[in-house]
XYZ file of C-alpha atoms in Angstrom:
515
model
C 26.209 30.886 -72.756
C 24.707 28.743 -75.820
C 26.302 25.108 -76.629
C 27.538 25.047 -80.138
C 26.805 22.267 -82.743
C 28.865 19.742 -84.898
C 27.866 21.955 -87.678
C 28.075 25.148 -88.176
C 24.666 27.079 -87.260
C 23.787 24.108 -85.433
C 22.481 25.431 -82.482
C 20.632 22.633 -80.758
C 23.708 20.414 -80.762
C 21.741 17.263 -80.920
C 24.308 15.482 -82.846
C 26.846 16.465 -80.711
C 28.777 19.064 -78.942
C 31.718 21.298 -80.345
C 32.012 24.035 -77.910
C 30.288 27.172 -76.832
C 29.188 30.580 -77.273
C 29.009 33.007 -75.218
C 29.188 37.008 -73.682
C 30.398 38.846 -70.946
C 27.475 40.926 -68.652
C 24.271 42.436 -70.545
C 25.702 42.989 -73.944
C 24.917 40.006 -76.256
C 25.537 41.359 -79.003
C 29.315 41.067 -78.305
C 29.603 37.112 -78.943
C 32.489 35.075 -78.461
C 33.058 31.264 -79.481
C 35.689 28.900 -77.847
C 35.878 25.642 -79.776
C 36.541 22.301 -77.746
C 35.699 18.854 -78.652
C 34.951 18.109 -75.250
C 32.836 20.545 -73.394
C 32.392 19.353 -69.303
C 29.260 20.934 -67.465
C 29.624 21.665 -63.663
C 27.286 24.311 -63.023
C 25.687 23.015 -60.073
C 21.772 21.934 -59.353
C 18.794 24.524 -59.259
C 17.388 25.064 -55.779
C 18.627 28.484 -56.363
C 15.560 29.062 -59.084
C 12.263 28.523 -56.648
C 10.224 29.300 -59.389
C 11.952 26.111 -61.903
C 11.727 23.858 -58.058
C 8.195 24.909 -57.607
C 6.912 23.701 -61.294
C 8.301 20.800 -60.706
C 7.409 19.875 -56.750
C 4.475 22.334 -56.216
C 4.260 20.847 -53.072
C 7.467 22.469 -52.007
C 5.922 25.804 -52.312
C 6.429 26.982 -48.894
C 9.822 26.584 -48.843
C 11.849 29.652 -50.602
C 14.987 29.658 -49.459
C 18.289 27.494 -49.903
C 21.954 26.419 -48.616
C 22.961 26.804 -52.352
C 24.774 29.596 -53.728
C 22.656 32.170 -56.166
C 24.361 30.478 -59.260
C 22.393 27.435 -58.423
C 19.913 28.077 -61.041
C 19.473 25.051 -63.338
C 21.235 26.832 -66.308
C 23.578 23.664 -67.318
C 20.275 21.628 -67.179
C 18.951 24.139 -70.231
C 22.012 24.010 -71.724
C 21.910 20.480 -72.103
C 18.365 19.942 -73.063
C 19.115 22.443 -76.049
C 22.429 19.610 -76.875
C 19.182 17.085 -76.417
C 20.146 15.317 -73.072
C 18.137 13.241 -70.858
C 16.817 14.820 -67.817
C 16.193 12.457 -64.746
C 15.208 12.096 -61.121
C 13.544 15.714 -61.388
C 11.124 15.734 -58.236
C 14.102 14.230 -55.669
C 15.034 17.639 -54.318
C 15.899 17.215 -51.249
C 14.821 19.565 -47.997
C 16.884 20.345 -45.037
C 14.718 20.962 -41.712
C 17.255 23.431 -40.664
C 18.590 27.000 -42.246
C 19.156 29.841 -40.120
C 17.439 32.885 -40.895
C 19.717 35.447 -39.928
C 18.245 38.590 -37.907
C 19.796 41.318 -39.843
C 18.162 40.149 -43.584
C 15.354 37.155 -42.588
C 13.774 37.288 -45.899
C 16.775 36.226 -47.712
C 16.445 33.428 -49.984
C 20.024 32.395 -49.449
C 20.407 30.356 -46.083
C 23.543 29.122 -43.903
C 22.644 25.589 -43.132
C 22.099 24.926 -39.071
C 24.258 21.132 -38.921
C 22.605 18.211 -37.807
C 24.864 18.610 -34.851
C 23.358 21.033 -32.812
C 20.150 19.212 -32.544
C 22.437 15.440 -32.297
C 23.846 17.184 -28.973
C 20.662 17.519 -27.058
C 19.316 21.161 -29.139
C 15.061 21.052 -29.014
C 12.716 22.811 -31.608
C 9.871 25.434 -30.759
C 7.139 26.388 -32.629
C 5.863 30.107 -32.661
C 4.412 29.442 -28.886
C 7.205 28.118 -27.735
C 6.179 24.144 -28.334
C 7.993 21.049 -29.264
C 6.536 19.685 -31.790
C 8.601 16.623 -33.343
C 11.282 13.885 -32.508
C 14.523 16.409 -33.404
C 16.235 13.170 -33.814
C 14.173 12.261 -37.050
C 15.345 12.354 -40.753
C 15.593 15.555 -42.791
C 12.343 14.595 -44.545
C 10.302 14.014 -41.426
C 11.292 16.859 -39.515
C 10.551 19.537 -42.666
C 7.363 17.820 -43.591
C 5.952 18.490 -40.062
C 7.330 22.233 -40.326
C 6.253 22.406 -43.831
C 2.636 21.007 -42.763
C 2.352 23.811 -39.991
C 3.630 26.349 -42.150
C 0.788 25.428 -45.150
C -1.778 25.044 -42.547
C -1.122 28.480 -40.773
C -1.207 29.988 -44.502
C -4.377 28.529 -45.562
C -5.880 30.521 -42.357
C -4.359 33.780 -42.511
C -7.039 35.755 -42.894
C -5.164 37.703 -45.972
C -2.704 37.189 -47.841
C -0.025 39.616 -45.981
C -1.351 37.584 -42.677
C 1.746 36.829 -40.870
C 2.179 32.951 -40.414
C 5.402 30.838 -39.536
C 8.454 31.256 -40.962
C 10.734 29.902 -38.588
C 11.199 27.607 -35.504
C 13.486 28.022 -32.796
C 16.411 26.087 -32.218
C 17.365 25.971 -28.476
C 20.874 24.378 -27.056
C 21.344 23.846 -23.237
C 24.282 25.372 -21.569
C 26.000 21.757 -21.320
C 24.849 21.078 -25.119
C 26.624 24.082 -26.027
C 29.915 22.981 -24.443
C 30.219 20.324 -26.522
C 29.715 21.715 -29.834
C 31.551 25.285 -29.214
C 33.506 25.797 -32.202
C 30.468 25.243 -34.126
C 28.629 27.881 -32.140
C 31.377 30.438 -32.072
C 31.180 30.306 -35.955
C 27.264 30.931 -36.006
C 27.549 33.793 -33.467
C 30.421 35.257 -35.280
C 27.607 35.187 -38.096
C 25.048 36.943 -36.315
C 22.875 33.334 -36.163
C 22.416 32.438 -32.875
C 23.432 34.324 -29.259
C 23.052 33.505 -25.918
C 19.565 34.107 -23.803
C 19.535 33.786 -20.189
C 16.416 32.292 -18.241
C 13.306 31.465 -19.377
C 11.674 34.620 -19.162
C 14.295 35.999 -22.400
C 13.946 32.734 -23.853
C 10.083 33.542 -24.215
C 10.462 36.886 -25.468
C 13.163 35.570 -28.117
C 10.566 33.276 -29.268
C 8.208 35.614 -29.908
C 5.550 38.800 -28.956
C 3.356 37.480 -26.491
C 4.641 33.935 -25.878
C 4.226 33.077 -22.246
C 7.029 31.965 -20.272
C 5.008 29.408 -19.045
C 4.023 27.491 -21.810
C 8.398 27.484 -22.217
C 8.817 26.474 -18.581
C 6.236 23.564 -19.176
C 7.933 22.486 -22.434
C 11.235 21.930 -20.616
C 9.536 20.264 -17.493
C 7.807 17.638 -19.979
C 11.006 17.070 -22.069
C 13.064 16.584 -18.708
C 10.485 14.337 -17.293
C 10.420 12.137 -20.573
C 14.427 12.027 -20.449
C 13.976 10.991 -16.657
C 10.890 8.740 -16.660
C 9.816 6.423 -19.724
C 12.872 7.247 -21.379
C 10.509 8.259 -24.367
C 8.291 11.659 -25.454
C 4.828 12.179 -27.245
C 7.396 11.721 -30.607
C 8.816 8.852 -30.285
C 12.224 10.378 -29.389
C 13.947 8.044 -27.127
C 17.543 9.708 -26.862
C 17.978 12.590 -24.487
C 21.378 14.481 -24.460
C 22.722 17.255 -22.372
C 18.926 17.707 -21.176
C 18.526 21.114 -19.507
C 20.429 21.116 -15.876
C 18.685 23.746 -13.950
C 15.103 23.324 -12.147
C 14.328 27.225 -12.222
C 15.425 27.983 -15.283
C 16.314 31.569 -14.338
C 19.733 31.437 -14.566
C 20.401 28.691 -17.400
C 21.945 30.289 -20.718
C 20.330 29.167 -23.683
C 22.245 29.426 -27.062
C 19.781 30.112 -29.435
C 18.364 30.629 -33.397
C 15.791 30.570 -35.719
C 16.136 28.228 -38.543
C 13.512 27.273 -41.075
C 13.404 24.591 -44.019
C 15.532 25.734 -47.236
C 16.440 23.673 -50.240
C 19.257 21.814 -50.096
C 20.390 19.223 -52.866
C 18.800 18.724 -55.986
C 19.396 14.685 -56.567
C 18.145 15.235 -60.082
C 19.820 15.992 -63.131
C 21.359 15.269 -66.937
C 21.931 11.262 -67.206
C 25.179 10.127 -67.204
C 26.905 7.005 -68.391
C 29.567 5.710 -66.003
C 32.184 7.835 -68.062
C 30.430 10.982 -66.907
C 29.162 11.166 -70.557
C 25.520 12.845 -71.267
C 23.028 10.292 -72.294
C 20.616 10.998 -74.861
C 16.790 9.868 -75.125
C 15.785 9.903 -78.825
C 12.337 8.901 -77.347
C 11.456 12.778 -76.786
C 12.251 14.235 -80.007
C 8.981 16.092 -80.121
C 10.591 17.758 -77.148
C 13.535 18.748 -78.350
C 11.767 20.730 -80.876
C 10.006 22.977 -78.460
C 13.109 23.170 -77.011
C 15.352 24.371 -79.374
C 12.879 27.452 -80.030
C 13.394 28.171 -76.604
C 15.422 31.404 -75.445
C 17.738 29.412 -73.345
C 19.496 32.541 -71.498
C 15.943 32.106 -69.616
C 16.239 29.219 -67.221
C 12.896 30.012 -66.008
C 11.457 28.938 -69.252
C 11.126 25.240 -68.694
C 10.870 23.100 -71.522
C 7.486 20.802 -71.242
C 7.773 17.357 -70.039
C 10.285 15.516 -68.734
C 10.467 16.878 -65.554
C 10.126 13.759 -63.333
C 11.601 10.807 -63.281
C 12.388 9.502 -66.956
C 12.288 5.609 -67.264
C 15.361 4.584 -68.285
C 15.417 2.596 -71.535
C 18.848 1.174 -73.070
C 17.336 0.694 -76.394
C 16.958 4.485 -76.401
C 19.702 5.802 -74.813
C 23.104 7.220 -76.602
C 25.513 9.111 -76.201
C 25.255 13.177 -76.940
C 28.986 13.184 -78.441
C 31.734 15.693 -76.716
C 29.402 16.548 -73.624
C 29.985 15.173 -70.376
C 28.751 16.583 -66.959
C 29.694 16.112 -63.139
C 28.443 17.299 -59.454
C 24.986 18.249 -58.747
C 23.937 18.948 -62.558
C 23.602 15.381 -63.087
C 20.783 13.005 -61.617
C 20.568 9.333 -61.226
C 23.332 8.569 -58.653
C 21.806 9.463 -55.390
C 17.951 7.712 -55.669
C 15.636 9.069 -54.134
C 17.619 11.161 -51.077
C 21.545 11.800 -51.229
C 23.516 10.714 -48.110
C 25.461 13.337 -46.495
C 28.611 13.478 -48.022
C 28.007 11.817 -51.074
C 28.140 14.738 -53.473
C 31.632 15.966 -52.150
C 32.625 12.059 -53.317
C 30.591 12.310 -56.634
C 32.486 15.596 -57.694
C 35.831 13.677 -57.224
C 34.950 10.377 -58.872
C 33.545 11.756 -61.421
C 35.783 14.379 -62.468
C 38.819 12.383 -62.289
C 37.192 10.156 -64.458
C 36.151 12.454 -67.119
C 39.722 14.214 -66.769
C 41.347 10.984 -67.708
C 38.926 9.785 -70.320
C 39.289 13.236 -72.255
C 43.180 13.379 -71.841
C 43.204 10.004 -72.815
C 41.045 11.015 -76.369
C 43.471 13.842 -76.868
C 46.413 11.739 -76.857
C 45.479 9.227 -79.091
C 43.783 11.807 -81.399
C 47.449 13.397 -81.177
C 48.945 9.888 -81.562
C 47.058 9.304 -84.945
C 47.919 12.623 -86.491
C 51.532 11.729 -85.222
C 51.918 14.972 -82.828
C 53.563 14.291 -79.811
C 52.124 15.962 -76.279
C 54.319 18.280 -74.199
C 53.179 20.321 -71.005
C 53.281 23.681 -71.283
C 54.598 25.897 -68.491
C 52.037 27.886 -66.203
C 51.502 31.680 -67.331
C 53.386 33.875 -64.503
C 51.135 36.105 -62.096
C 51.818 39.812 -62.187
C 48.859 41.389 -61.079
C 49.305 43.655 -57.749
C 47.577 44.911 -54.348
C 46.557 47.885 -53.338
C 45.007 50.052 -50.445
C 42.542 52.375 -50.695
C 44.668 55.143 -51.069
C 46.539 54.185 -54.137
C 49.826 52.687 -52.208
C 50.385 49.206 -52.618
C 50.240 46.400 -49.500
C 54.694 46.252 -49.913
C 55.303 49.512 -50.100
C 52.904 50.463 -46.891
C 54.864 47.525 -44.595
C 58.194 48.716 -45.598
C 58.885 50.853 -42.713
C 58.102 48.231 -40.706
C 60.197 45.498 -42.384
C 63.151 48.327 -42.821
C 64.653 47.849 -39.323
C 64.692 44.035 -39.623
C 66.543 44.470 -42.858
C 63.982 43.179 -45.109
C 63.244 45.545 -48.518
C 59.792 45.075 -50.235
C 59.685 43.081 -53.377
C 57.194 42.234 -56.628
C 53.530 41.178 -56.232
C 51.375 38.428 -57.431
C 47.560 37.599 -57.500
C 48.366 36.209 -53.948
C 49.535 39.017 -52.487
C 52.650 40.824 -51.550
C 55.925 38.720 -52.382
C 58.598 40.370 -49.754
C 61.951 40.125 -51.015
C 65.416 41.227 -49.198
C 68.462 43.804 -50.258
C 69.457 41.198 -52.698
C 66.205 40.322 -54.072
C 65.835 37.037 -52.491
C 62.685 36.047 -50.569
C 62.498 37.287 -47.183
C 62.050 33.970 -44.461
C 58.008 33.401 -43.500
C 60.033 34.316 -39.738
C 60.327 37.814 -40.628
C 59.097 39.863 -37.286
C 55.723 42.385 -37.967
C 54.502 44.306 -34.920
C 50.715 43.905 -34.263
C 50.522 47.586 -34.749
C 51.552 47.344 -38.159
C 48.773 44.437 -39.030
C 46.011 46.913 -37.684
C 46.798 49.353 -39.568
C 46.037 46.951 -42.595
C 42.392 46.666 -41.889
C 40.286 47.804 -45.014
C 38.665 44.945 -47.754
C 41.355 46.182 -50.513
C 44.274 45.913 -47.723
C 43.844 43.380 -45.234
C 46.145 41.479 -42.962
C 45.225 39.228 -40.328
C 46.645 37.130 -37.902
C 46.581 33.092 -37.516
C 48.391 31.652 -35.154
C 50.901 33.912 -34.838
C 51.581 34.348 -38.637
C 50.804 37.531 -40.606
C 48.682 36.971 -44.075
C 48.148 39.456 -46.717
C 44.548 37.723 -47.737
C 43.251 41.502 -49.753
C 42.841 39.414 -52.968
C 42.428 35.524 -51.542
C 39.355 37.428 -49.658
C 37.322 37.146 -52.808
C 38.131 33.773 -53.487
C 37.381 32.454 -50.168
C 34.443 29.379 -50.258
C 33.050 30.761 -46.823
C 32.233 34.371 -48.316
C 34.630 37.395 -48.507
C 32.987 38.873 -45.579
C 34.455 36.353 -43.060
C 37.610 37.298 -44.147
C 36.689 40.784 -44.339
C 35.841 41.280 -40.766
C 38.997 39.956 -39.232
C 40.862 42.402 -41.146
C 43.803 44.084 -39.421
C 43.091 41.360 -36.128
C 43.710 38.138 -34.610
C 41.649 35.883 -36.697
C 43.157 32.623 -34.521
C 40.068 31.723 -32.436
C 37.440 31.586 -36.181
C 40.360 30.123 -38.293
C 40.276 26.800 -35.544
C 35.955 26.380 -36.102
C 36.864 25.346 -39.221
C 40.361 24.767 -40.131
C 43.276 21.913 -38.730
C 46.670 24.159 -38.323
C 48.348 21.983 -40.597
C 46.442 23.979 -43.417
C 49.022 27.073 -42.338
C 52.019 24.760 -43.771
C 50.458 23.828 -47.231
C 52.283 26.068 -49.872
C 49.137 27.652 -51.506
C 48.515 29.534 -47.939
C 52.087 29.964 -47.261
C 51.757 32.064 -50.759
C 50.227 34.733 -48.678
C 52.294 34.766 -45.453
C 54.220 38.011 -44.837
C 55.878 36.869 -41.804
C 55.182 36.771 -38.111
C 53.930 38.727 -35.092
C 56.949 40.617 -33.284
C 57.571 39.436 -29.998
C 57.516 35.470 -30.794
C 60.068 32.976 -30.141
C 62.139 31.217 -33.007
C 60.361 28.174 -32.189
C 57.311 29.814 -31.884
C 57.862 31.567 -35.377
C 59.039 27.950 -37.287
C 56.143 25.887 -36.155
């Protein structure tokens, strides 16, 4: 993707922005250009690119991984240096203490973030023998500089460089902690994050080779007799929840993971007006030289200068014309460290904004040239499912939905639309045995059950924020008990999920079935 000038051949776009350019997978010579006088970057921060966070905070070096999807890579930030935006707030990237590092693929750079919960509910933090070693009740920053510390300092005295040194701390729940946030942890298990250990002897060889059970069995005696006694540890922690029960330890189950501190939010960015507008700096011109010869389809190729914090300096400042930007490819909003929550609301203020300011530009453009605006109707969906042997989702349930009268209808990009004799839609009530949804049970043909309602989800698996594979694995089951971690029922009555609803398990009542 390249932006595209006010003139043609303009590449650098300095004088503002007219569009872009731009090819589909490895073959660039195959270019296509879509024209727009307003061109809106979203494309997320860049804690995905290490190598980009690591010029910029070398400090942060022992950190690798991130909560951030791999498209986090800082390309809208190169895109809009090339249109000669303002960078700013570069080095306030902030760290999050805790990302699980799953078992199965521990070196991944792409982390599922451990919530602040687990530890707010009484969980504790081990080092590699099986220590505390901070207040778990401290910020984000203080908590991952302490790990970070031990994890440079064990480093620096490896003896070589493939020396094994720590990775990842252990994150350790009580029985009666885990009570109390057990949706959470049956959505981590189901991930293959944490399990369940019992006594103190497992809990030591979970923590590592060689770590004695009673350096654990001491840890939990001190932390109890802090929670007990002064009321306050070696850390300064002074708030002791669902403290371990059990004086022996052998027979208290521990719900445990490893986590270890990934990248989570990048708080800087391309400067924005309060219209969502990019903000030029004319100040760095001999910058935007060097970057305009730059090959900007290589993010990794950072442009010199400019990477920290940029002064901000009205007399300077303008406008780069027909480019705006929202979400976590701008900087300047959040300071220093972004409070949780804050970029959900960002991504909604800000967009509404710059959807209203650019509709409002295109109607009195349209106004001037004395067109009139009309809404145009939505394109219709026609695209179908399939299983894997070639026979689509409708045709496979039709057996089933034959005896209850029901005859199988067209499809859409949502899945199977059921339809009766007379073409008409078939009621969301419509009976399906459970021995009909299991046999649905492959990624291309999946059906799953929530409460008590059968969903085709083969194509909305894709789509799904939490990752295809959670969907994926509930395929041709109950998926009731996962769907509650994260989801209120009333999400089952919205009319985008009751797009995919087939009908409902055989056997319930008509009350059951309506609600």
């Amino acid at each position: 993707v390249d932006i595209l000038g006010t003139q043609e051949g303009d590449e650098s776009a300095r004088d503002g922005v007219q569009g872009i350019r731009f090819h589909f997978g490895a073959d660039a010579s195959n270019l296509h250009t879509l024209r727009s006088r307003s061109t809106v970057l979203a494309t997320g921060g860049f804690a995905a690119n290490t190598q980009f966070v690591h010029e910029i905070r070398p400090d942060l070096k022992s950190v690798t991984s991130t909560t951030s999807g791999t498209w986090a890579t800082g390309d809208g930030l190169h895109l809009g240096y090339r249109a000669g935006a303002m960078w700013t707030d570069m080095e306030y990237i902030q760290v999050h203490p805790t990302g699980f590092v799953d078992p199965e693929d521990p070196d991944s750079t792409r982390k599922v973030l451990a919530a602040e919960v687990l530890r707010g509910v009484g969980g504790i933090l081990l080092n590699e023998k099986g220590e505390r070693f901070c207040n778990e009740l401290g910020t984000r920053k203080y908590i991952s500089d302490i790990m970070m510390n031990r994890m440079d300092d064990a480093r620096a005295q490896a003896d070589a460089p493939s020396s094994t040194h720590p990775r990842r701390f252990g994150l350790v729940l009580s029985s009666r902690a885990a009570d109390i946030v057990d949706k959470h942890l049956l959505w981590y298990k189901a991930k293959g994050l944490m399990k369940e250990v019992v006594g103190v002897r497992a809990l030591a060889e979970w923590v590592g080779d060689g770590v004695d059970p009673q350096t654990i069995r001491t840890t939990l005696d001190q932390y109890k007799a802090s929670a007990k006694g002064k009321g306050v540890d070696e850390f300064g922690k002074t708030v002791f929840q669902n403290v371990f029960a059990l004086e022996d330890y052998e027979t208290e189950v521990f719900h445990v993971g490893f986590v270890t501190p990934v990248l989570h939010y990048c708080m800087g960015g391309l400067a924005i007006n309060e219209h969502g507008q990019v903000l030029n700096d004319r100040a760095m011109e001999d910058d935007y030289a060097t970057a305009d010869a730059a090959d900007v389809s290589d993010v990794d190729a950072v442009p010199p200068g400019n990477h920290a914090h940029v002064t901000h300096t009205d007399d300077d400042r303008i406008v780069v014309p027909g480019l705006y930007a929202v979400g976590e490819v701008t900087g300047g909003l959040h300071g220093e460290n972004r409070l949780g929550g804050n970029s959900l609301l960002e991504c909604v203020v800000f967009g509404r904004i710059i959807g209203r300011r650019i509709m409002a530009d295109i109607r009195l453009d349209a106004a001037s040239h004395g067109v009139q605006m009309m809404e145009e109707p939505m394109a219709s969906e026609s695209a179908g499912t399939s299983n894997v042997d070639g026979a689509t989702s409708a045709e496979s349930v039709a057996d089933s939905l034959g005896r209850h009268g029901g005859t199988v209808g067209h499809h859409s990009s949502k899945g199977v639309v059921l339809s009766d004799e007379n073409g008409g839609p078939l009621p969301k009530t419509t009976p399906i045995p459970m021995d009909d949804v299991a046999r649905h049970a492959s990624d291309r043909d999946c059906w799953i059950v929530v409460h008590g309602g059968v969903f085709d989800l083969s194509v909305f698996a894709d789509r799904h924020p939490g990752g295809a594979h959670m969907i994926r694995k509930l395929c041709g089951k109950d998926g009731t008990s996962l769907f509650d971690v994260v989801h209120e029922k009333s999400l089952l009555r919205q009319h985008h999920v009751q797009d995919y609803q087939l009908g409902v398990i055989d056997g319930l009542t008509k009350a059951e079935a309506s609600s």
